Amino acid sequence: QVQLVESGGGLVQAGGSLRLSCAASGRTFSSYAMGWFRQAPEMEREFVAAISWGGGSRYYADSVKGRFTISRSNAKNTVYLQMNNLKPEDTAVYYCAADTASGLSTSGGNYDYWGQGTQVTVSS
């Protein structure tokens, strides 16, 4: 099994920044593409960002492009989501996920392992 644990969420004012971290178990972390998703109350889970196993390819949802940056440290078994210029509509529970097969997918169904999520609340 792969276990994922998110951290770094919290309450921030609009225009502020947060960095989310996702720590993964196992020695094969570098073989997985990783993604970030989020889910707001009464909304469907939506794709946020994804990164290839080597970190050379990244993809973002249009809603966060230019504001969020996904990165990874395979040596530390950790993936990050740097969130700048946060907006109230970014408020959601953020989940990290590992894709053991497809790679750089925007579909949650292609991800095999999920963390418990971390709450991000942006106030105005």
PDB file of C-alpha atoms in Angstrom:
ATOM      1  CA  GLN A   1       0.000   0.000   0.000  1.00  0.00           C
ATOM      2  CA  VAL A   2       0.879   3.645  -0.446  1.00  0.00           C
ATOM      3  CA  GLN A   3      -0.062   6.002   2.370  1.00  0.00           C
ATOM      4  CA  LEU A   4      -0.393   9.738   1.777  1.00  0.00           C
ATOM      5  CA  VAL A   5      -0.654  12.413   4.472  1.00  0.00           C
ATOM      6  CA  GLU A   6      -1.414  16.047   3.640  1.00  0.00           C
ATOM      7  CA  SER A   7      -0.445  19.012   5.786  1.00  0.00           C
ATOM      8  CA  GLY A   8      -0.165  22.783   5.558  1.00  0.00           C
ATOM      9  CA  GLY A   9      -3.808  23.772   5.294  1.00  0.00           C
ATOM     10  CA  GLY A  10      -5.335  26.528   7.358  1.00  0.00           C
ATOM     11  CA  LEU A  11      -7.084  29.879   7.365  1.00  0.00           C
ATOM     12  CA  VAL A  12      -5.671  32.668   5.226  1.00  0.00           C
ATOM     13  CA  GLN A  13      -6.906  36.030   3.977  1.00  0.00           C
ATOM     14  CA  ALA A  14      -7.584  36.632   0.310  1.00  0.00           C
ATOM     15  CA  GLY A  15      -4.365  37.419  -1.510  1.00  0.00           C
ATOM     16  CA  GLY A  16      -2.287  35.363   0.890  1.00  0.00           C
ATOM     17  CA  SER A  17      -0.287  32.197   0.333  1.00  0.00           C
ATOM     18  CA  LEU A  18      -0.110  28.653   1.656  1.00  0.00           C
ATOM     19  CA  ARG A  19       2.090  25.679   0.862  1.00  0.00           C
ATOM     20  CA  LEU A  20       0.559  22.229   1.116  1.00  0.00           C
ATOM     21  CA  SER A  21       2.711  19.147   1.585  1.00  0.00           C
ATOM     22  CA  CYS A  22       1.921  15.506   0.940  1.00  0.00           C
ATOM     23  CA  ALA A  23       4.208  12.922   2.500  1.00  0.00           C
ATOM     24  CA  ALA A  24       4.152   9.461   0.926  1.00  0.00           C
ATOM     25  CA  SER A  25       5.195   6.111   2.319  1.00  0.00           C
ATOM     26  CA  GLY A  26       7.253   3.540   0.474  1.00  0.00           C
ATOM     27  CA  ARG A  27      10.484   3.509  -1.470  1.00  0.00           C
ATOM     28  CA  THR A  28       8.819   3.621  -4.906  1.00  0.00           C
ATOM     29  CA  PHE A  29       7.400   7.143  -4.622  1.00  0.00           C
ATOM     30  CA  SER A  30       9.501   8.327  -7.560  1.00  0.00           C
ATOM     31  CA  SER A  31       7.657   5.890  -9.859  1.00  0.00           C
ATOM     32  CA  TYR A  32       4.283   7.585  -9.315  1.00  0.00           C
ATOM     33  CA  ALA A  33       2.732  10.570 -10.975  1.00  0.00           C
ATOM     34  CA  MET A  34       1.085  12.741  -8.328  1.00  0.00           C
ATOM     35  CA  GLY A  35      -1.953  14.970  -8.367  1.00  0.00           C
ATOM     36  CA  TRP A  36      -3.810  17.476  -6.226  1.00  0.00           C
ATOM     37  CA  PHE A  37      -7.606  17.632  -6.142  1.00  0.00           C
ATOM     38  CA  ARG A  38     -10.044  19.688  -4.104  1.00  0.00           C
ATOM     39  CA  GLN A  39     -13.653  19.469  -3.033  1.00  0.00           C
ATOM     40  CA  ALA A  40     -15.826  22.287  -1.719  1.00  0.00           C
ATOM     41  CA  PRO A  41     -19.156  21.752   0.094  1.00  0.00           C
ATOM     42  CA  GLU A  42     -21.936  20.671  -2.266  1.00  0.00           C
ATOM     43  CA  MET A  43     -19.466  20.587  -5.152  1.00  0.00           C
ATOM     44  CA  GLU A  44     -17.886  17.744  -7.080  1.00  0.00           C
ATOM     45  CA  ARG A  45     -14.251  16.891  -6.596  1.00  0.00           C
ATOM     46  CA  GLU A  46     -12.175  18.801  -9.126  1.00  0.00           C
ATOM     47  CA  PHE A  47      -8.693  18.488 -10.513  1.00  0.00           C
ATOM     48  CA  VAL A  48      -6.139  21.092  -9.435  1.00  0.00           C
ATOM     49  CA  ALA A  49      -2.659  20.055 -10.592  1.00  0.00           C
ATOM     50  CA  ALA A  50      -0.556  17.042 -11.568  1.00  0.00           C
ATOM     51  CA  ILE A  51       3.145  16.275 -11.895  1.00  0.00           C
ATOM     52  CA  SER A  52       4.966  13.441 -13.650  1.00  0.00           C
ATOM     53  CA  TRP A  53       7.105  10.936 -11.781  1.00  0.00           C
ATOM     54  CA  GLY A  54      10.303  12.756 -12.714  1.00  0.00           C
ATOM     55  CA  GLY A  55       8.883  16.226 -12.141  1.00  0.00           C
ATOM     56  CA  GLY A  56       9.542  17.376 -15.701  1.00  0.00           C
ATOM     57  CA  SER A  57       5.902  17.649 -16.772  1.00  0.00           C
ATOM     58  CA  ARG A  58       3.234  19.624 -14.933  1.00  0.00           C
ATOM     59  CA  TYR A  59      -0.378  20.461 -15.684  1.00  0.00           C
ATOM     60  CA  TYR A  60      -2.837  22.829 -14.000  1.00  0.00           C
ATOM     61  CA  ALA A  61      -6.535  23.510 -14.006  1.00  0.00           C
ATOM     62  CA  ASP A  62      -7.402  26.810 -15.670  1.00  0.00           C
ATOM     63  CA  SER A  63      -8.804  28.137 -12.396  1.00  0.00           C
ATOM     64  CA  VAL A  64      -5.412  27.969 -10.655  1.00  0.00           C
ATOM     65  CA  LYS A  65      -2.982  28.442 -13.544  1.00  0.00           C
ATOM     66  CA  GLY A  66      -0.505  31.208 -12.796  1.00  0.00           C
ATOM     67  CA  ARG A  67      -1.251  31.133  -9.064  1.00  0.00           C
ATOM     68  CA  PHE A  68      -0.457  27.557  -7.968  1.00  0.00           C
ATOM     69  CA  THR A  69       2.745  25.570  -8.460  1.00  0.00           C
ATOM     70  CA  ILE A  70       3.102  21.823  -8.001  1.00  0.00           C
ATOM     71  CA  SER A  71       6.521  20.339  -7.272  1.00  0.00           C
ATOM     72  CA  ARG A  72       8.012  17.197  -5.808  1.00  0.00           C
ATOM     73  CA  SER A  73      11.050  15.921  -3.972  1.00  0.00           C
ATOM     74  CA  ASN A  74      11.489  12.238  -4.649  1.00  0.00           C
ATOM     75  CA  ALA A  75      14.358  12.098  -2.170  1.00  0.00           C
ATOM     76  CA  LYS A  76      11.958  13.288   0.540  1.00  0.00           C
ATOM     77  CA  ASN A  77       8.947  11.310  -0.757  1.00  0.00           C
ATOM     78  CA  THR A  78       6.966  14.544  -0.751  1.00  0.00           C
ATOM     79  CA  VAL A  79       4.859  16.507  -3.218  1.00  0.00           C
ATOM     80  CA  TYR A  80       4.022  20.182  -2.679  1.00  0.00           C
ATOM     81  CA  LEU A  81       1.385  22.637  -3.789  1.00  0.00           C
ATOM     82  CA  GLN A  82       2.421  26.276  -3.473  1.00  0.00           C
ATOM     83  CA  MET A  83      -0.709  28.436  -3.546  1.00  0.00           C
ATOM     84  CA  ASN A  84      -0.305  32.173  -4.101  1.00  0.00           C
ATOM     85  CA  ASN A  85      -2.856  34.971  -4.469  1.00  0.00           C
ATOM     86  CA  LEU A  86      -5.527  32.844  -2.846  1.00  0.00           C
ATOM     87  CA  LYS A  87      -9.181  33.643  -3.469  1.00  0.00           C
ATOM     88  CA  PRO A  88     -12.296  32.781  -1.431  1.00  0.00           C
ATOM     89  CA  GLU A  89     -13.358  30.389  -4.180  1.00  0.00           C
ATOM     90  CA  ASP A  90     -10.226  28.332  -3.448  1.00  0.00           C
ATOM     91  CA  THR A  91     -11.792  27.290  -0.138  1.00  0.00           C
ATOM     92  CA  ALA A  92     -12.024  23.490  -0.123  1.00  0.00           C
ATOM     93  CA  VAL A  93     -10.576  20.297   1.267  1.00  0.00           C
ATOM     94  CA  TYR A  94      -7.428  19.534  -0.709  1.00  0.00           C
ATOM     95  CA  TYR A  95      -6.389  15.948  -1.415  1.00  0.00           C
ATOM     96  CA  CYS A  96      -3.192  14.535  -2.828  1.00  0.00           C
ATOM     97  CA  ALA A  97      -3.267  11.333  -4.861  1.00  0.00           C
ATOM     98  CA  ALA A  98      -0.846   8.877  -6.447  1.00  0.00           C
ATOM     99  CA  ASP A  99      -1.198   7.478  -9.970  1.00  0.00           C
ATOM    100  CA  THR A 100       0.683   4.213 -10.357  1.00  0.00           C
ATOM    101  CA  ALA A 101      -0.101   3.661 -14.047  1.00  0.00           C
ATOM    102  CA  SER A 102      -1.444   6.474 -16.244  1.00  0.00           C
ATOM    103  CA  GLY A 103       0.720   9.475 -15.463  1.00  0.00           C
ATOM    104  CA  LEU A 104      -0.221  13.185 -15.519  1.00  0.00           C
ATOM    105  CA  SER A 105      -3.947  12.474 -15.492  1.00  0.00           C
ATOM    106  CA  THR A 106      -6.684  15.005 -14.719  1.00  0.00           C
ATOM    107  CA  SER A 107      -9.196  12.248 -13.938  1.00  0.00           C
ATOM    108  CA  GLY A 108      -9.563  11.184 -10.326  1.00  0.00           C
ATOM    109  CA  GLY A 109     -10.496   7.696 -11.455  1.00  0.00           C
ATOM    110  CA  ASN A 110      -6.940   7.137 -12.662  1.00  0.00           C
ATOM    111  CA  TYR A 111      -5.455   7.683  -9.206  1.00  0.00           C
ATOM    112  CA  ASP A 112      -4.967   4.673  -6.969  1.00  0.00           C
ATOM    113  CA  TYR A 113      -4.177   6.136  -3.537  1.00  0.00           C
ATOM    114  CA  TRP A 114      -5.564   9.160  -1.721  1.00  0.00           C
ATOM    115  CA  GLY A 115      -4.744  11.113   1.394  1.00  0.00           C
ATOM    116  CA  GLN A 116      -7.243  12.195   4.040  1.00  0.00           C
ATOM    117  CA  GLY A 117      -7.254  15.815   2.917  1.00  0.00           C
ATOM    118  CA  THR A 118      -6.383  19.151   4.473  1.00  0.00           C
ATOM    119  CA  GLN A 119      -8.766  22.096   4.851  1.00  0.00           C
ATOM    120  CA  VAL A 120      -7.954  25.386   3.152  1.00  0.00           C
ATOM    121  CA  THR A 121     -10.162  28.351   4.036  1.00  0.00           C
ATOM    122  CA  VAL A 122      -9.703  31.729   2.356  1.00  0.00           C
ATOM    123  CA  SER A 123     -11.498  34.660   3.958  1.00  0.00           C
ATOM    124  CA  SER A 124     -12.364  38.022   2.457  1.00  0.00           C
TER     125      SER A 124
END
